[in-house]
């Protein structure tokens, strides 16, 4: 079920994270539970053809659903996504430039979920593409809803770089270097949006 009226959708916040009491939230919870119950191999076999068709579909609702579903199965399919990191990141991020704002919103959700699952390697390997794309969303989107969702995705990106494990001290140093590259841009972007 999809809200047809853009103004109503732009103003809504309830249930977007799957915690509401509506069909959308129930579907999010069901997909997440189903992907964990059915495990990675089944989910990949069942979903790969669906994603191939949905993410390039002419109907924005189908593309939106595709990105949402891809993000929702990221955790249960993490091993495969880590082994195919470049493809996973390309798939998740492709929708950030979609012509439809709701597809871009879904792609931001998808990207955030994939980043969380594949951190810190995804951030370390793809920061040169990701950070400018997310800053562009925050700066150029006309919708406050998309700007804040872009900022939320950027927070997932930075959280994924903050590694506290003593055994990963070299990874932590590398992550700090990446954050230093974008520190001034990130701070300026935040100040612009105050």
GROMACS .gro file of C-alpha atoms in nm:
model
  194
    1UNK     CA    1   0.000   0.000   0.000
    2UNK     CA    2   0.143   0.333  -0.103
    3UNK     CA    3   0.028   0.683  -0.018
    4UNK     CA    4  -0.074   0.840  -0.348
    5UNK     CA    5  -0.076   1.204  -0.242
    6UNK     CA    6   0.276   1.353  -0.241
    7UNK     CA    7   0.197   1.624   0.012
    8UNK     CA    8   0.056   1.369   0.256
    9UNK     CA    9   0.358   1.145   0.201
   10UNK     CA   10   0.602   1.434   0.250
   11UNK     CA   11   0.434   1.529   0.579
   12UNK     CA   12   0.416   1.174   0.714
   13UNK     CA   13   0.669   1.018   0.947
   14UNK     CA   14   0.475   0.746   1.124
   15UNK     CA   15   0.570   0.391   1.042
   16UNK     CA   16   0.853   0.462   0.797
   17UNK     CA   17   1.089   0.250   1.003
   18UNK     CA   18   0.846  -0.038   1.022
   19UNK     CA   19   0.719   0.041   1.371
   20UNK     CA   20   0.380   0.179   1.273
   21UNK     CA   21   0.046   0.006   1.279
   22UNK     CA   22  -0.017  -0.001   0.905
   23UNK     CA   23   0.026  -0.227   0.602
   24UNK     CA   24   0.363  -0.073   0.513
   25UNK     CA   25   0.506  -0.142   0.859
   26UNK     CA   26   0.369  -0.495   0.860
   27UNK     CA   27   0.531  -0.562   0.522
   28UNK     CA   28   0.869  -0.428   0.641
   29UNK     CA   29   0.857  -0.653   0.946
   30UNK     CA   30   0.746  -0.953   0.742
   31UNK     CA   31   1.024  -0.915   0.483
   32UNK     CA   32   1.288  -0.878   0.754
   33UNK     CA   33   1.164  -1.182   0.949
   34UNK     CA   34   1.119  -1.388   0.633
   35UNK     CA   35   1.473  -1.314   0.516
   36UNK     CA   36   1.616  -1.428   0.851
   37UNK     CA   37   1.400  -1.740   0.865
   38UNK     CA   38   1.469  -1.848   0.507
   39UNK     CA   39   1.843  -1.774   0.525
   40UNK     CA   40   2.081  -1.628   0.271
   41UNK     CA   41   2.085  -1.896   0.000
   42UNK     CA   42   1.708  -1.908  -0.040
   43UNK     CA   43   1.671  -1.530  -0.025
   44UNK     CA   44   1.935  -1.478  -0.292
   45UNK     CA   45   1.780  -1.735  -0.525
   46UNK     CA   46   1.433  -1.593  -0.474
   47UNK     CA   47   1.516  -1.224  -0.480
   48UNK     CA   48   1.790  -1.181  -0.741
   49UNK     CA   49   1.554  -1.199  -1.042
   50UNK     CA   50   1.303  -0.977  -0.861
   51UNK     CA   51   1.564  -0.709  -0.793
   52UNK     CA   52   1.688  -0.724  -1.151
   53UNK     CA   53   1.339  -0.649  -1.278
   54UNK     CA   54   1.217  -0.412  -1.007
   55UNK     CA   55   1.509  -0.171  -0.982
   56UNK     CA   56   1.483  -0.082  -1.352
   57UNK     CA   57   1.104  -0.099  -1.381
   58UNK     CA   58   0.915   0.191  -1.542
   59UNK     CA   59   0.675   0.222  -1.246
   60UNK     CA   60   0.828   0.421  -0.959
   61UNK     CA   61   0.629   0.217  -0.706
   62UNK     CA   62   0.798  -0.102  -0.821
   63UNK     CA   63   1.143   0.061  -0.807
   64UNK     CA   64   1.067   0.198  -0.460
   65UNK     CA   65   0.962  -0.147  -0.338
   66UNK     CA   66   1.275  -0.301  -0.491
   67UNK     CA   67   1.510  -0.069  -0.305
   68UNK     CA   68   1.321  -0.113   0.021
   69UNK     CA   69   1.335  -0.492  -0.010
   70UNK     CA   70   1.703  -0.494  -0.106
   71UNK     CA   71   1.788  -0.296   0.206
   72UNK     CA   72   1.571  -0.515   0.426
   73UNK     CA   73   1.748  -0.837   0.325
   74UNK     CA   74   2.098  -0.688   0.357
   75UNK     CA   75   2.152  -0.822   0.706
   76UNK     CA   76   2.043  -1.178   0.632
   77UNK     CA   77   2.242  -1.180   0.306
   78UNK     CA   78   2.547  -1.006   0.448
   79UNK     CA   79   2.796  -1.279   0.359
   80UNK     CA   80   2.702  -1.263  -0.010
   81UNK     CA   81   2.697  -0.883  -0.011
   82UNK     CA   82   3.042  -0.867   0.150
   83UNK     CA   83   3.176  -1.108  -0.112
   84UNK     CA   84   3.020  -0.890  -0.385
   85UNK     CA   85   3.079  -0.552  -0.221
   86UNK     CA   86   3.116  -0.343  -0.537
   87UNK     CA   87   2.799  -0.479  -0.692
   88UNK     CA   88   2.604  -0.444  -0.366
   89UNK     CA   89   2.706  -0.081  -0.323
   90UNK     CA   90   2.639   0.001  -0.687
   91UNK     CA   91   2.293  -0.154  -0.662
   92UNK     CA   92   2.207   0.023  -0.336
   93UNK     CA   93   2.331   0.363  -0.451
   94UNK     CA   94   2.194   0.363  -0.805
   95UNK     CA   95   1.855   0.483  -0.687
   96UNK     CA   96   2.001   0.796  -0.524
   97UNK     CA   97   1.977   0.967  -0.862
   98UNK     CA   98   1.638   0.829  -0.966
   99UNK     CA   99   1.396   1.078  -1.120
  100UNK     CA  100   1.132   1.002  -0.855
  101UNK     CA  101   1.175   1.143  -0.504
  102UNK     CA  102   1.013   0.842  -0.337
  103UNK     CA  103   1.253   0.607  -0.512
  104UNK     CA  104   1.542   0.827  -0.397
  105UNK     CA  105   1.404   0.807  -0.043
  106UNK     CA  106   1.387   0.426  -0.064
  107UNK     CA  107   1.740   0.417  -0.208
  108UNK     CA  108   1.863   0.621   0.089
  109UNK     CA  109   1.703   0.367   0.324
  110UNK     CA  110   1.857   0.084   0.126
  111UNK     CA  111   2.201   0.246   0.121
  112UNK     CA  112   2.191   0.309   0.496
  113UNK     CA  113   2.099  -0.054   0.568
  114UNK     CA  114   2.367  -0.189   0.333
  115UNK     CA  115   2.628   0.046   0.484
  116UNK     CA  116   2.538  -0.075   0.831
  117UNK     CA  117   2.578  -0.437   0.728
  118UNK     CA  118   2.900  -0.391   0.529
  119UNK     CA  119   3.079  -0.144   0.754
  120UNK     CA  120   3.355  -0.039   0.771
  121UNK     CA  121   3.475  -0.195   0.445
  122UNK     CA  122   3.200  -0.036   0.232
  123UNK     CA  123   3.278   0.308   0.373
  124UNK     CA  124   3.652   0.264   0.329
  125UNK     CA  125   3.628   0.142  -0.028
  126UNK     CA  126   3.344   0.361  -0.158
  127UNK     CA  127   3.374   0.687   0.036
  128UNK     CA  128   3.483   0.884  -0.273
  129UNK     CA  129   3.149   0.813  -0.442
  130UNK     CA  130   2.926   0.797  -0.135
  131UNK     CA  131   3.008   1.112   0.055
  132UNK     CA  132   2.967   1.352  -0.241
  133UNK     CA  133   2.641   1.177  -0.339
  134UNK     CA  134   2.500   1.204   0.014
  135UNK     CA  135   2.613   1.565   0.052
  136UNK     CA  136   2.442   1.643  -0.277
  137UNK     CA  137   2.116   1.494  -0.148
  138UNK     CA  138   2.139   1.698   0.170
  139UNK     CA  139   2.222   2.022  -0.013
  140UNK     CA  140   2.009   1.997  -0.327
  141UNK     CA  141   1.693   1.807  -0.243
  142UNK     CA  142   1.391   2.036  -0.225
  143UNK     CA  143   1.216   1.815   0.029
  144UNK     CA  144   1.309   1.839   0.396
  145UNK     CA  145   1.205   1.473   0.428
  146UNK     CA  146   1.469   1.366   0.175
  147UNK     CA  147   1.732   1.600   0.316
  148UNK     CA  148   1.690   1.456   0.665
  149UNK     CA  149   1.689   1.102   0.530
  150UNK     CA  150   2.011   1.181   0.342
  151UNK     CA  151   2.159   1.310   0.666
  152UNK     CA  152   2.049   0.993   0.844
  153UNK     CA  153   2.224   0.787   0.576
  154UNK     CA  154   2.536   0.999   0.618
  155UNK     CA  155   2.523   0.930   0.993
  156UNK     CA  156   2.510   0.556   0.916
  157UNK     CA  157   2.813   0.609   0.693
  158UNK     CA  158   3.013   0.782   0.968
  159UNK     CA  159   2.897   0.542   1.241
  160UNK     CA  160   3.027   0.258   1.027
  161UNK     CA  161   3.370   0.416   1.029
  162UNK     CA  162   3.390   0.437   1.405
  163UNK     CA  163   3.543   0.106   1.506
  164UNK     CA  164   3.611   0.051   1.875
  165UNK     CA  165   3.758  -0.301   1.865
  166UNK     CA  166   4.123  -0.309   1.981
  167UNK     CA  167   4.203  -0.577   1.725
  168UNK     CA  168   4.097  -0.342   1.448
  169UNK     CA  169   4.325  -0.051   1.540
  170UNK     CA  170   4.462  -0.022   1.186
  171UNK     CA  171   4.108  -0.011   1.047
  172UNK     CA  172   4.026   0.261   1.299
  173UNK     CA  173   4.321   0.469   1.181
  174UNK     CA  174   4.213   0.426   0.819
  175UNK     CA  175   3.859   0.527   0.912
  176UNK     CA  176   3.984   0.836   1.092
  177UNK     CA  177   4.179   0.937   0.783
  178UNK     CA  178   3.863   0.908   0.573
  179UNK     CA  179   3.665   1.122   0.817
  180UNK     CA  180   3.942   1.383   0.810
  181UNK     CA  181   3.913   1.409   0.431
  182UNK     CA  182   3.547   1.512   0.455
  183UNK     CA  183   3.538   1.680   0.797
  184UNK     CA  184   3.523   2.037   0.667
  185UNK     CA  185   3.261   1.952   0.402
  186UNK     CA  186   3.047   1.762   0.652
  187UNK     CA  187   3.061   2.043   0.906
  188UNK     CA  188   2.980   2.308   0.644
  189UNK     CA  189   2.686   2.101   0.519
  190UNK     CA  190   2.549   2.066   0.871
  191UNK     CA  191   2.585   2.439   0.935
  192UNK     CA  192   2.406   2.522   0.609
  193UNK     CA  193   2.111   2.313   0.718
  194UNK     CA  194   2.069   2.459   1.065
   0.00000   0.00000   0.00000
